mmCIF file of C-alpha atoms in Angstrom:
data_model
loop_
_atom_site.group_PDB
_atom_site.id
_atom_site.type_symbol
_atom_site.label_atom_id
_atom_site.label_comp_id
_atom_site.label_asym_id
_atom_site.label_seq_id
_atom_site.Cartn_x
_atom_site.Cartn_y
_atom_site.Cartn_z
ATOM 1 C CA UNK Q 1 94.105 74.862 152.472
ATOM 2 C CA UNK Q 2 91.133 76.529 154.219
ATOM 3 C CA UNK Q 3 87.939 74.504 153.731
ATOM 4 C CA UNK Q 4 85.471 77.328 154.514
ATOM 5 C CA UNK Q 5 87.101 79.736 152.086
ATOM 6 C CA UNK Q 6 85.190 80.189 148.831
ATOM 7 C CA UNK Q 7 87.357 81.044 145.830
ATOM 8 C CA UNK Q 8 86.325 81.726 142.255
ATOM 9 C CA UNK Q 9 89.043 81.891 139.620
ATOM 10 C CA UNK Q 10 88.332 83.723 136.396
ATOM 11 C CA UNK Q 11 91.151 83.367 133.904
ATOM 12 C CA UNK Q 12 91.902 82.434 130.342
ATOM 13 C CA UNK Q 13 95.231 81.709 128.700
ATOM 14 C CA UNK Q 14 96.219 84.554 126.432
ATOM 15 C CA UNK Q 15 93.581 86.961 127.785
ATOM 16 C CA UNK Q 16 94.560 90.567 128.287
ATOM 17 C CA UNK Q 17 93.489 93.143 130.866
ATOM 18 C CA UNK Q 18 90.600 94.384 128.696
ATOM 19 C CA UNK Q 19 89.113 90.867 128.823
ATOM 20 C CA UNK Q 20 89.805 90.676 132.562
ATOM 21 C CA UNK Q 21 88.052 94.003 133.164
ATOM 22 C CA UNK Q 22 85.034 92.886 131.151
ATOM 23 C CA UNK Q 23 84.817 89.612 133.090
ATOM 24 C CA UNK Q 24 85.116 91.397 136.435
ATOM 25 C CA UNK Q 25 82.363 93.859 135.491
ATOM 26 C CA UNK Q 26 80.121 90.952 134.518
ATOM 27 C CA UNK Q 27 80.957 88.960 137.660
ATOM 28 C CA UNK Q 28 80.321 91.823 140.065
ATOM 29 C CA UNK Q 29 76.840 92.442 138.667
ATOM 30 C CA UNK Q 30 75.642 89.301 140.446
ATOM 31 C CA UNK Q 31 78.283 88.445 143.059
ATOM 32 C CA UNK Q 32 80.102 90.071 145.965
ATOM 33 C CA UNK Q 33 83.568 89.253 147.251
ATOM 34 C CA UNK Q 34 85.567 90.233 150.320
ATOM 35 C CA UNK Q 35 88.818 90.218 148.378
ATOM 36 C CA UNK Q 36 89.616 90.327 144.678
ATOM 37 C CA UNK Q 37 93.079 89.550 143.431
ATOM 38 C CA UNK Q 38 94.198 90.909 140.077
ATOM 39 C CA UNK Q 39 97.170 89.356 138.290
ATOM 40 C CA UNK Q 40 97.487 90.601 134.749
ATOM 41 C CA UNK Q 41 99.526 92.518 132.230
ATOM 42 C CA UNK Q 42 101.980 90.044 130.664
ATOM 43 C CA UNK Q 43 99.650 89.274 127.785
ATOM 44 C CA UNK Q 44 99.156 92.994 127.211
ATOM 45 C CA UNK Q 45 102.909 93.596 127.094
ATOM 46 C CA UNK Q 46 103.607 90.685 124.746
ATOM 47 C CA UNK Q 47 100.432 91.341 122.741
ATOM 48 C CA UNK Q 48 101.380 94.921 121.913
ATOM 49 C CA UNK Q 49 98.795 96.677 124.091
ATOM 50 C CA UNK Q 50 99.947 100.178 124.999
ATOM 51 C CA UNK Q 51 101.178 100.409 128.585
ATOM 52 C CA UNK Q 52 98.819 103.286 129.376
ATOM 53 C CA UNK Q 53 95.873 101.096 128.347
ATOM 54 C CA UNK Q 54 97.078 98.287 130.599
ATOM 55 C CA UNK Q 55 97.535 100.663 133.534
ATOM 56 C CA UNK Q 56 94.072 102.124 132.966
ATOM 57 C CA UNK Q 57 92.499 98.652 132.835
ATOM 58 C CA UNK Q 58 94.212 97.639 136.082
ATOM 59 C CA UNK Q 59 93.133 100.876 137.792
ATOM 60 C CA UNK Q 60 89.584 100.354 136.543
ATOM 61 C CA UNK Q 61 89.535 96.836 138.021
ATOM 62 C CA UNK Q 62 90.904 98.050 141.356
ATOM 63 C CA UNK Q 63 88.269 100.812 141.454
ATOM 64 C CA UNK Q 64 85.482 98.455 140.434
ATOM 65 C CA UNK Q 65 86.455 96.053 143.212
ATOM 66 C CA UNK Q 66 86.525 98.846 145.786
ATOM 67 C CA UNK Q 67 83.205 100.241 144.538
ATOM 68 C CA UNK Q 68 81.740 96.800 145.198
ATOM 69 C CA UNK Q 69 83.086 96.664 148.753
ATOM 70 C CA UNK Q 70 86.040 94.367 148.053
ATOM 71 C CA UNK Q 71 89.661 94.667 149.094
ATOM 72 C CA UNK Q 72 92.215 94.454 146.276
ATOM 73 C CA UNK Q 73 95.308 92.277 146.077
ATOM 74 C CA UNK Q 74 97.461 93.639 143.259
ATOM 75 C CA UNK Q 75 99.776 90.916 141.946
ATOM 76 C CA UNK Q 76 102.535 91.702 139.479
ATOM 77 C CA UNK Q 77 102.927 89.580 136.357
ATOM 78 C CA UNK Q 78 105.522 86.823 136.567
ATOM 79 C CA UNK Q 79 109.126 87.228 135.535
ATOM 80 C CA UNK Q 80 110.006 86.790 131.852
ATOM 81 C CA UNK Q 81 113.814 86.760 132.182
ATOM 82 C CA UNK Q 82 113.978 83.131 131.032
ATOM 83 C CA UNK Q 83 111.324 83.321 128.300
ATOM 84 C CA UNK Q 84 112.953 82.249 125.028
ATOM 85 C CA UNK Q 85 111.004 84.835 122.989
ATOM 86 C CA UNK Q 86 111.591 87.792 125.290
ATOM 87 C CA UNK Q 87 112.810 91.041 123.808
ATOM 88 C CA UNK Q 88 114.594 93.869 125.565
ATOM 89 C CA UNK Q 89 111.881 96.445 124.701
ATOM 90 C CA UNK Q 90 109.189 94.128 126.113
ATOM 91 C CA UNK Q 91 111.303 93.505 129.234
ATOM 92 C CA UNK Q 92 111.569 97.267 129.805
ATOM 93 C CA UNK Q 93 107.790 97.660 129.479
ATOM 94 C CA UNK Q 94 107.162 94.718 131.814
ATOM 95 C CA UNK Q 95 109.498 96.180 134.452
ATOM 96 C CA UNK Q 96 107.719 99.533 134.131
ATOM 97 C CA UNK Q 97 104.394 97.756 134.654
ATOM 98 C CA UNK Q 98 105.736 95.935 137.726
ATOM 99 C CA UNK Q 99 106.913 99.267 139.186
ATOM 100 C CA UNK Q 100 103.558 100.832 138.438
ATOM 101 C CA UNK Q 101 101.622 98.068 140.210
ATOM 102 C CA UNK Q 102 103.997 98.204 143.164
ATOM 103 C CA UNK Q 103 103.523 101.962 143.608
ATOM 104 C CA UNK Q 104 99.797 102.032 142.788
ATOM 105 C CA UNK Q 105 97.805 103.611 145.626
ATOM 106 C CA UNK Q 106 94.531 101.903 144.644
ATOM 107 C CA UNK Q 107 95.447 98.522 146.110
ATOM 108 C CA UNK Q 108 95.017 97.172 149.612
ATOM 109 C CA UNK Q 109 97.620 94.410 149.381
ATOM 110 C CA UNK Q 110 100.589 93.837 147.107
ATOM 111 C CA UNK Q 111 102.340 90.656 145.972
ATOM 112 C CA UNK Q 112 105.463 90.852 143.832
ATOM 113 C CA UNK Q 113 105.051 87.679 141.767
ATOM 114 C CA UNK Q 114 107.680 89.074 139.385
ATOM 115 C CA UNK Q 115 110.369 88.854 142.058
ATOM 116 C CA UNK Q 116 109.001 85.581 143.396
ATOM 117 C CA UNK Q 117 109.541 83.994 139.963
ATOM 118 C CA UNK Q 118 113.069 85.265 139.365
ATOM 119 C CA UNK Q 119 114.433 81.699 139.380
ATOM 120 C CA UNK Q 120 114.370 79.511 136.267
ATOM 121 C CA UNK Q 121 113.307 76.515 138.398
ATOM 122 C CA UNK Q 122 109.748 77.907 138.400
ATOM 123 C CA UNK Q 123 109.435 77.485 134.624
ATOM 124 C CA UNK Q 124 109.698 74.705 132.069
ATOM 125 C CA UNK Q 125 111.285 74.454 128.643
ATOM 126 C CA UNK Q 126 108.053 72.859 127.374
ATOM 127 C CA UNK Q 127 106.555 76.331 126.813
ATOM 128 C CA UNK Q 128 109.805 78.241 126.368
ATOM 129 C CA UNK Q 129 109.938 79.243 130.044
ATOM 130 C CA UNK Q 130 106.856 81.424 129.612
ATOM 131 C CA UNK Q 131 104.416 80.362 132.344
ATOM 132 C CA UNK Q 132 105.292 79.744 135.989
ATOM 133 C CA UNK Q 133 104.625 76.148 136.990
ATOM 134 C CA UNK Q 134 102.797 74.613 139.967
ATOM 135 C CA UNK Q 135 105.565 75.291 142.491
ATOM 136 C CA UNK Q 136 105.454 79.031 141.720
ATOM 137 C CA UNK Q 137 101.679 79.057 142.085
ATOM 138 C CA UNK Q 138 101.961 77.212 145.395
ATOM 139 C CA UNK Q 139 104.323 79.957 146.593
ATOM 140 C CA UNK Q 140 101.824 82.546 145.393
ATOM 141 C CA UNK Q 141 99.022 80.746 147.250
ATOM 142 C CA UNK Q 142 101.130 80.736 150.425
ATOM 143 C CA UNK Q 143 101.886 84.437 150.008
ATOM 144 C CA UNK Q 144 98.193 85.308 149.579
ATOM 145 C CA UNK Q 145 97.404 83.297 152.694
ATOM 146 C CA UNK Q 146 100.109 85.144 154.611
ATOM 147 C CA UNK Q 147 99.099 88.606 153.359
ATOM 148 C CA UNK Q 148 95.468 87.967 154.299
ATOM 149 C CA UNK Q 149 96.459 86.269 157.567
ATOM 150 C CA UNK Q 150 94.445 83.168 156.698
ATOM 151 C CA UNK Q 151 96.751 80.564 158.172
#
């Protein structure tokens, strides 16, 4: 989209926010970034991690980014309304996490990926409607570009 923009993606299927925090700490020991986007929490919720731990890990990542001179884009986890293995208690926790990220004062930018993925068309039955597909990620890319005024 923007040829001079350098992007490094650090992710792993199934990883939780503790893993993300560890990777960010490691990455920032040798690299600097203007902007760091953090999208995490679903795996914590569905993996049984206590919500307070998830919130603390997210806050720690936001602080770490700021301490390293980066701006923070806080991105909510995607919607799970269509996920075949969802449970009502997990849905309540996920919505609490989304609200927490939205109201968090330690971010510079906010993207509500949860709301953006509130349509079943962004998912596939192949994985039980768990992960947003390419079209949802394209929308997310466009939103990041808009928020950062890149285009």
